[in-house]
Coordinates of C-alpha atoms and ligand atoms in Angstrom, one line a residue:
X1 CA 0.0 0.0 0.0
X2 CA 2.8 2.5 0.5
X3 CA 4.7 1.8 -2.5
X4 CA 1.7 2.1 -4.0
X5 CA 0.9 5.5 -3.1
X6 CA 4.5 6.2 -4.7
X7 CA 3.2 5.3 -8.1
X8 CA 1.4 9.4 -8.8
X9 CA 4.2 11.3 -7.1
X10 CA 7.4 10.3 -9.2
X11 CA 7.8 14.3 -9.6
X12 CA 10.6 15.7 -11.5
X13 CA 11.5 19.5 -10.7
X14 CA 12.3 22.6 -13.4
X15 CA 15.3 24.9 -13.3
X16 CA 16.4 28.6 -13.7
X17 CA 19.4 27.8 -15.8
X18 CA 22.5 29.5 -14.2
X19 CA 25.4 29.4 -16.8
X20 CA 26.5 32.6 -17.3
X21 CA 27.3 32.1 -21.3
X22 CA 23.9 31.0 -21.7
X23 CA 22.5 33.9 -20.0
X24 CA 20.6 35.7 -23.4
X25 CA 19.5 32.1 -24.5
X26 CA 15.8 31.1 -23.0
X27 CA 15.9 28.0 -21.4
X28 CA 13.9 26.0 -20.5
X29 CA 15.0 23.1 -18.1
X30 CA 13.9 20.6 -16.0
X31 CA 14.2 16.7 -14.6
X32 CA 12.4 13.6 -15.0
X33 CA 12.6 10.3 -13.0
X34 CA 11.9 7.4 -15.5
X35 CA 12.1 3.9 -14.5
X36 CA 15.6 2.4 -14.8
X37 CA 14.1 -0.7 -16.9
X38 CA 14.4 -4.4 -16.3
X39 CA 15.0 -5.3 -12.7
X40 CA 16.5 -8.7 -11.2
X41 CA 15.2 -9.2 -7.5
X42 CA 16.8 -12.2 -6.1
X43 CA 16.0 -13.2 -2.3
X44 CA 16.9 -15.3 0.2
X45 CA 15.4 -17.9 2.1
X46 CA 14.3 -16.5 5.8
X47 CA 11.8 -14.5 4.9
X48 CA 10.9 -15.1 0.8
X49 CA 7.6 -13.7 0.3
X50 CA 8.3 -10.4 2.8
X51 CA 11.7 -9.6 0.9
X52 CA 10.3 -10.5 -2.4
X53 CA 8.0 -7.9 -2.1
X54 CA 9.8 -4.9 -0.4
X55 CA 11.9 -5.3 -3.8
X56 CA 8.8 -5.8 -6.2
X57 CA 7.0 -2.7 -4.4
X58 CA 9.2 0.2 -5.5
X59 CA 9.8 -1.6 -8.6
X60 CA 6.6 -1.3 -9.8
X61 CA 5.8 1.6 -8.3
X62 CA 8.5 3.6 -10.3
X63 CA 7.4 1.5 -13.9
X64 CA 10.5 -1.3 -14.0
X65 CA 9.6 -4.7 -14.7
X66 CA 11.0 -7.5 -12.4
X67 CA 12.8 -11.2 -12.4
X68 CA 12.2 -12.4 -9.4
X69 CA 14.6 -15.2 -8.3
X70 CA 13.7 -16.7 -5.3
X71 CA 16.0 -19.0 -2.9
X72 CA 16.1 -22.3 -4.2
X73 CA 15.5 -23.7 -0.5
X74 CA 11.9 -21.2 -0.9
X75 CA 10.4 -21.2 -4.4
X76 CA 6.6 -21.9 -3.8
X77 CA 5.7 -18.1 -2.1
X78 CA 7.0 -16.3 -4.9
X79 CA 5.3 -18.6 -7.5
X80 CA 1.8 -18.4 -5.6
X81 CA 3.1 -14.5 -6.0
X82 CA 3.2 -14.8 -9.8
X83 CA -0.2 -16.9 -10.0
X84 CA -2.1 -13.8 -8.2
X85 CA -0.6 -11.3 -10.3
X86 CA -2.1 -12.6 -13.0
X87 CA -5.3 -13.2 -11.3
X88 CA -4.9 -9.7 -10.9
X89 CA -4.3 -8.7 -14.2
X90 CA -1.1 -7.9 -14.6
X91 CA 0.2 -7.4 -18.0
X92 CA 2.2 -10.2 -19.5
X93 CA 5.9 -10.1 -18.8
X94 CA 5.6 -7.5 -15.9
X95 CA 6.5 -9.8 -13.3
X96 CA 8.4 -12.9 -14.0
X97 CA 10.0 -15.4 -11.6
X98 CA 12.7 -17.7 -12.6
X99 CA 13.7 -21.0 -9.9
X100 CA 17.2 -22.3 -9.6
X101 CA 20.0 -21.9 -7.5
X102 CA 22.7 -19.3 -7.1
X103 CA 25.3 -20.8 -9.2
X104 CA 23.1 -21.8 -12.0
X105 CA 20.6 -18.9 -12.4
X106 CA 21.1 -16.2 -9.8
X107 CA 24.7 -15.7 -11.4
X108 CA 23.6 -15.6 -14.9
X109 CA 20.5 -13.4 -14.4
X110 CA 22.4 -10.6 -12.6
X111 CA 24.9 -10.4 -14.9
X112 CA 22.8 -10.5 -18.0
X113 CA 22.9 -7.2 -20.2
X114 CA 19.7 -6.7 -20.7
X115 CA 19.0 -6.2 -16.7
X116 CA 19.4 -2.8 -15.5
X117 CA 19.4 -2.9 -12.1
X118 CA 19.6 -5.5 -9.5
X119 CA 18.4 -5.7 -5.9
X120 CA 19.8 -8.1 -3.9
X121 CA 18.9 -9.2 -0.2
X122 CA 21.7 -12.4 0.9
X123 CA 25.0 -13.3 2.5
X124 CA 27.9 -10.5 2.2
X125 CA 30.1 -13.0 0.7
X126 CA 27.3 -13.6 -2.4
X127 CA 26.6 -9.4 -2.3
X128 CA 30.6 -8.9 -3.5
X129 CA 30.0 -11.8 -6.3
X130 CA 26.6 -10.2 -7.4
X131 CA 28.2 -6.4 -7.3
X132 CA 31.2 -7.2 -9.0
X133 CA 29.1 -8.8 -11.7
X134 CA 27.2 -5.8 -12.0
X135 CA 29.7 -3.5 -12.4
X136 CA 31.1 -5.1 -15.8
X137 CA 27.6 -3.9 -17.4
X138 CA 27.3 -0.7 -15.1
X139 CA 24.2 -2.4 -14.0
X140 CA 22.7 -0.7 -10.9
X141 CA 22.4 -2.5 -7.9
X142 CA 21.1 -2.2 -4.8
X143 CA 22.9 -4.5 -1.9
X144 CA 21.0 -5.7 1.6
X145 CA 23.5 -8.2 3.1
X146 CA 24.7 -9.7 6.5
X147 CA 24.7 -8.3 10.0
X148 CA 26.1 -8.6 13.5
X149 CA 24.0 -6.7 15.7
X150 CA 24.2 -5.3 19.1
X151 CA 22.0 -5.1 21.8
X152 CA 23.2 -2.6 24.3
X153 CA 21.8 -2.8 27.6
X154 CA 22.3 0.3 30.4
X155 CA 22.0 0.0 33.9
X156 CA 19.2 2.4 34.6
X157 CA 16.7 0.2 32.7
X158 CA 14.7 -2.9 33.8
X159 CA 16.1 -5.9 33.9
X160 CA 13.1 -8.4 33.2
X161 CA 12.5 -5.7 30.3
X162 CA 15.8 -5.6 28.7
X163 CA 16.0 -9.3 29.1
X164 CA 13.2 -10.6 27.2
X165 CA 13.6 -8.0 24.6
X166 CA 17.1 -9.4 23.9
X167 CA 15.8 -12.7 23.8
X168 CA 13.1 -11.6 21.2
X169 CA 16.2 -10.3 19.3
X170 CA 18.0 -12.8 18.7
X171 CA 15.2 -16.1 18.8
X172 CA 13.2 -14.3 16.6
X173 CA 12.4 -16.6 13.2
X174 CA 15.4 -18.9 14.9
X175 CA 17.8 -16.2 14.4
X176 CA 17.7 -16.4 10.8
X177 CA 17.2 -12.4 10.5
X178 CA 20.0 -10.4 9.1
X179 CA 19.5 -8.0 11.8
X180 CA 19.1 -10.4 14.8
X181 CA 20.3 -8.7 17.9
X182 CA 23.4 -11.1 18.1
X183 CA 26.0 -10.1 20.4
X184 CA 24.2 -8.4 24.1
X185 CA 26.5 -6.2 25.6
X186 CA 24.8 -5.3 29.1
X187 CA 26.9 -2.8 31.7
X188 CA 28.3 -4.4 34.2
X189 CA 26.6 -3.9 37.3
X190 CA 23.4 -5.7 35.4
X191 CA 25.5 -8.3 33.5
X192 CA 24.6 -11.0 35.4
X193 CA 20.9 -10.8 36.2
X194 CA 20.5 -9.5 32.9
X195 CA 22.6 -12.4 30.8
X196 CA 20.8 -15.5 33.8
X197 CA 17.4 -13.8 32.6
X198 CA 18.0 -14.4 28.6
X199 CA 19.5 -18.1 29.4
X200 CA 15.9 -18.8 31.3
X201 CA 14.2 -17.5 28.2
X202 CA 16.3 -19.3 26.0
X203 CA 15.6 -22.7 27.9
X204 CA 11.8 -21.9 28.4
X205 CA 11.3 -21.7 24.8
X206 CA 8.9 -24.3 22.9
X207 CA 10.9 -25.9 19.8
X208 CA 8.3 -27.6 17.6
X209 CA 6.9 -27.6 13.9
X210 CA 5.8 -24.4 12.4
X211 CA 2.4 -25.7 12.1
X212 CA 1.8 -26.5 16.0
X213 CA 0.4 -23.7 17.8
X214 CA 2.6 -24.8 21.0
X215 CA 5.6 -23.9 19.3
X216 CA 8.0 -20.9 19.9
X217 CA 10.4 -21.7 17.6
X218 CA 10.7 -24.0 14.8
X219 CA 13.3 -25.7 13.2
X220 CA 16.1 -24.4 10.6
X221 CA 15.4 -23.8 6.9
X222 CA 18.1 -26.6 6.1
X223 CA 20.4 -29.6 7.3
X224 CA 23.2 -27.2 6.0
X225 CA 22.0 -24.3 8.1
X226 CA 21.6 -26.6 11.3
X227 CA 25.4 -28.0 10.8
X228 CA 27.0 -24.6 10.1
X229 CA 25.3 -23.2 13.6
X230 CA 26.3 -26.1 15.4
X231 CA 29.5 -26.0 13.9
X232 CA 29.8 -22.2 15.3
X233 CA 28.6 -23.0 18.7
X234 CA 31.5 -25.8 18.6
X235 CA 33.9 -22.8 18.0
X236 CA 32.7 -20.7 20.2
X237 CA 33.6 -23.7 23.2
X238 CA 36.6 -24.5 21.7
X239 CA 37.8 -20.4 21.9
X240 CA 36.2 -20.7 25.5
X241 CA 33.1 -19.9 25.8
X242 CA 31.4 -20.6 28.8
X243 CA 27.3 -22.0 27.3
X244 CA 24.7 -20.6 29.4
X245 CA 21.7 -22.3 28.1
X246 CA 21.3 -24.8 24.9
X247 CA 24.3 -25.5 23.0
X248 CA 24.1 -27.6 20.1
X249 CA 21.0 -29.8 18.4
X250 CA 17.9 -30.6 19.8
X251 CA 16.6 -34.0 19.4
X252 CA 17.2 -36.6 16.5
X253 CA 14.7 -35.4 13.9
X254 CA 14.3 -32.1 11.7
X255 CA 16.3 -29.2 11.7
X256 CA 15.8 -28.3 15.6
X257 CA 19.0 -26.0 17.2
X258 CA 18.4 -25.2 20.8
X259 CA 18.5 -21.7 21.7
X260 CA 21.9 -20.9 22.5
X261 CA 23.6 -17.8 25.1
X262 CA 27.4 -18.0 24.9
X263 CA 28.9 -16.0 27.8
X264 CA 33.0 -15.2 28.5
X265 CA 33.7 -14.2 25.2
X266 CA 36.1 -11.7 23.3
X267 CA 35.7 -9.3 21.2
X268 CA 38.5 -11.3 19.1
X269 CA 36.0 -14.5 18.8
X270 CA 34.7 -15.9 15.8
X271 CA 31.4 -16.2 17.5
X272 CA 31.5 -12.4 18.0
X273 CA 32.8 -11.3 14.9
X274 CA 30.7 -13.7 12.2
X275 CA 27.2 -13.8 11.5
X276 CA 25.7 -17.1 12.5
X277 CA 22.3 -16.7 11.2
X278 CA 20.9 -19.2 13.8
X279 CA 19.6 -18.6 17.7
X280 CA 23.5 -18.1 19.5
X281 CA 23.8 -15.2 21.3
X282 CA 26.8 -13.8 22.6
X283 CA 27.2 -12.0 25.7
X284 CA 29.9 -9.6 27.0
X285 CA 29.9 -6.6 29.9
X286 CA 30.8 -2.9 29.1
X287 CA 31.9 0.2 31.7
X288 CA 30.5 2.7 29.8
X289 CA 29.2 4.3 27.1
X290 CA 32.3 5.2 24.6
X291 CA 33.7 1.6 25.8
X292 CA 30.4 -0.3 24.4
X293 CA 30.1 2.3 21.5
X294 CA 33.4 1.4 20.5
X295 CA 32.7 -2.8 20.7
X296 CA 29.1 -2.0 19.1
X297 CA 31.3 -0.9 16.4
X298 CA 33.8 -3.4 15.9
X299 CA 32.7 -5.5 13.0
X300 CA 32.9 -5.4 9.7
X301 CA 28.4 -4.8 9.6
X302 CA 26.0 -2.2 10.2
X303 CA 23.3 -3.1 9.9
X304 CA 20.7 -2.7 12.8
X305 CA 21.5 -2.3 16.7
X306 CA 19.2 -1.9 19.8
X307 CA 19.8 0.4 22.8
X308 CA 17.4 -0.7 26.1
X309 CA 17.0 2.3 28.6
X310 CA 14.7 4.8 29.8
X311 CA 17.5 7.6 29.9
X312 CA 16.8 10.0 27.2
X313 CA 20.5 12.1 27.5
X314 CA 22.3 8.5 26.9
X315 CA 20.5 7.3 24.5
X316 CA 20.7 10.6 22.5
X317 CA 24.1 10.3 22.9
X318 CA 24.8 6.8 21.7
X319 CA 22.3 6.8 18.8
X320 CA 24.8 9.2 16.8
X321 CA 27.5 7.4 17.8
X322 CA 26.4 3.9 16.1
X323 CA 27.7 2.7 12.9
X324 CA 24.1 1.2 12.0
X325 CA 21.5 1.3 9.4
X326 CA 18.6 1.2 11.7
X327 CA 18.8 1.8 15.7
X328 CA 16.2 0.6 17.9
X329 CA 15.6 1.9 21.0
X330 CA 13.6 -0.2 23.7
X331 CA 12.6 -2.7 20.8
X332 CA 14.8 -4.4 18.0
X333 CA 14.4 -5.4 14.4
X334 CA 11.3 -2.9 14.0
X335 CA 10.2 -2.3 10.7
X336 CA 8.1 0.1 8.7
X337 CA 7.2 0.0 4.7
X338 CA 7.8 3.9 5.2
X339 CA 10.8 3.5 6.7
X340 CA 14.5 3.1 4.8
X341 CA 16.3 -0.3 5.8
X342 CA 19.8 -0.9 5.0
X343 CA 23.0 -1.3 6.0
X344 CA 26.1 0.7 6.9
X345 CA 29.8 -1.0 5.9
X346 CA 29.7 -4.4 4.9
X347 CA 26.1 -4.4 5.4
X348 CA 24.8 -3.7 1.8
X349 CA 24.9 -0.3 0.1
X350 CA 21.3 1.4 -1.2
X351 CA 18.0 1.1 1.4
X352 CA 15.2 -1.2 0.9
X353 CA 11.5 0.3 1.6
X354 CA 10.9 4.1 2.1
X355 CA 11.0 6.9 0.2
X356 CA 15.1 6.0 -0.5
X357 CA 14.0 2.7 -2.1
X358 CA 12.0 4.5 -4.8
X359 CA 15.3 6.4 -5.8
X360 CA 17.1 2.8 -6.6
X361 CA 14.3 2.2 -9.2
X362 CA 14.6 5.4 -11.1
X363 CA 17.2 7.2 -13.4
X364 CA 17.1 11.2 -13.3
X365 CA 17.1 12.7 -16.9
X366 CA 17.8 16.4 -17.0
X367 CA 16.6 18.2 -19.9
X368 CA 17.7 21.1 -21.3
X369 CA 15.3 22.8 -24.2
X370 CA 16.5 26.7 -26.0
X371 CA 14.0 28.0 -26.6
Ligands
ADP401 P1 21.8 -17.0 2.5 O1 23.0 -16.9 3.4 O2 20.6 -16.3 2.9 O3 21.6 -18.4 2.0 P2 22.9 -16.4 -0.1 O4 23.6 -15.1 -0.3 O5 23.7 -17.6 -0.2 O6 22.2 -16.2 1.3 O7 21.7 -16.5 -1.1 C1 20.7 -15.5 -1.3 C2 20.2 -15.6 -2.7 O8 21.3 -15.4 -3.6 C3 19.6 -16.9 -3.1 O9 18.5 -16.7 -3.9 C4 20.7 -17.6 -3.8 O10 20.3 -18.6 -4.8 C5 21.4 -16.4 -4.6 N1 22.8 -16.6 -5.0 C6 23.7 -17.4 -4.4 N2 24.9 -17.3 -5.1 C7 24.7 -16.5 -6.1 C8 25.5 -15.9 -7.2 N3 26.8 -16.3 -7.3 N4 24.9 -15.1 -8.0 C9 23.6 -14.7 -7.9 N5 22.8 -15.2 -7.0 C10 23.3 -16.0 -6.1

């Protein structure tokens, strides 16, 4: 509904022309935003139908057409997608989706000539691959990639509070959220209550199918996902971290990883530095504000980060001081279709949803007529 609103206020804007040769000549001069053309969306898996559309939104909105690629471990959403937009009456090649994997379509898609732009939502390491490809054809592109991101607790808020909020954080959708609150860094005087608190949450939670109303989380999208975030939680014990609550598999069937909280960690740890994509959460104390500023900051992402306090001069402070594309304050991964998402550093480059979106899906022509 927002992106469609977009679609009658593309504007353009007109000019007094200023160069000073020119001066006796009438001009007459102006822009226009057309559409940039043919557009290559390709998705991931953990949320296929939502990302699919924050890309096919502004696209359409701003006149492209699209090829929509969705994850080859998620094709059925965005081909129930394509059924209703032609029970909707879409014009014939308007919206197009093509299945396969990344290798084997994604690849040749993005780099095909006749695509003019591509917006990508994926891994970092894929986001290089896909905007190196583009740049042979100078094919726009629009990158929303991986994330590591802090929840920062202060002292002056309440502890039950800040606690389940950082478990929502990171458990949410299993952890599979490129901006999952990942690494909690609470001040000290709170660390403890605050880190036991999480762990309780993380061991109270209901692992089931996705289907069964009982459940709090379900399982992984893959065997592939499950081994890599057991494999990470095997790391993080081997580089000595002490595990709070879960730590590896649950049961013998599906997908299932048990909701993980990895405590005496170091800023130097794999488990703090690389995106897991699966429910681990890392915990470290802070003394103060520039000290957990600083840690917030260490990573190569940007993508999203929470603050949890009730004191408006600190937070003020601190918001500024983040290297992230979205900052939450007393609530994490909050999104709006009106509001830009993206990612600072290796996070991506270009903004998803919101006005900035739009801009990704248009050209600016300027036009100069002497008259
Ligand atoms: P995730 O970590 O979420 O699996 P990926 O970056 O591996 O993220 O995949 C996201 C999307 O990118 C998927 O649709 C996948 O098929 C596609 N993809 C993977 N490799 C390439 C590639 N080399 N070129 C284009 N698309 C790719």
């Amino acid at each position: 509904r927002y992106m469609a609103g977009w679609a009658t206020k593309i504007e353009g804007s007109t000019h007094e022309h200023s160069v000073p040769f020119a001066l006796q000549a009438q001009m007459v001069a102006y822009t226009r935003r057309e559409p940039v053309g043919v557009v290559a969306a390709v998705v991931p898996w953990n949320f296929p139908l939502l990302v699919a559309i924050w890309k096919l939104g502004p696209a359409l909105a701003a006149g492209c057409t699209v090829v929509l690629k969705p994850a080859e471990q998620t094709p059925l959403t965005a081909l129930m997608l394509a059924e209703l937009t032609q029970e909707a009456g879409f014009p014939p090649g308007v919206f197009n989706v093509v299945t396969g994997d990344g290798p084997g379509t994604g690849a040749p898609l993005v780099s095909h000539p006749l695509v003019n732009k591509v917006s990508f939502t994926g891994s970092t390491e894929v986001g290089k691959l896909i905007g190196h490809a583009c740049v042979d054809h100078m094919t726009r592109f629009t990158l929303e990639l991986g994330g590591k991101s802090p929840v920062i607790v202060l002292d002056d808020c309440d502890p039950a509070t800040a606690a389940a909020g950082a478990a929502n954080a990171i458990f949410f959708n299993h952890g599979q959220v490129c901006c999952a609150g990942s690494r909690l860094y609470v001040q000290k005087k709170m660390f403890d209550r605050v880190v036991a608190d999480v762990a309780d949450h993380a061991r109270q939670l209901t692992l089931g199918h996705g289907l069964d109303p009982a459940a709090q989380m379900g399982p992984l999208v893959s065997q592939e996902q499950m081994d890599r975030v057991c494999g990470y939680i095997d790391i993080g014990r081997s580089q000595g971290a002490e595990v709070l609550a879960g730590g590896g598999r649950a049961g013998e069937r599906g997908y299932f990883v048990q909701p993980t909280v990895l405590a005496s960690v170091r800023p130097e740890h794999r488990v703090v530095r690389e995106e897991i994509f699966g429910p681990v959460l890392v915990a470290m104390p802070y003394d103060d504000l520039d000290e957990v500023a600083a840690w917030a900051n260490d990573s190569p992402f940007g993508l999203g980060a929470s603050i949890w306090s009730n004191n408006l001069s600190q937070v003020h402070r601190l918001i500024p001081k983040l290297q992230a594309g979205s900052v939450w304050v007393n609530c994490h991964s909050m999104l709006d279709p009106g509001m830009p998402f993206g990612g600072y550093k290796q996070s991506g480059i270009g903004r998803d949803m919101g006005r900035a979106a739009l801009d990704a899906y248009l050209e600016t022509k300027s036009v100069f007529i002497n008259v």
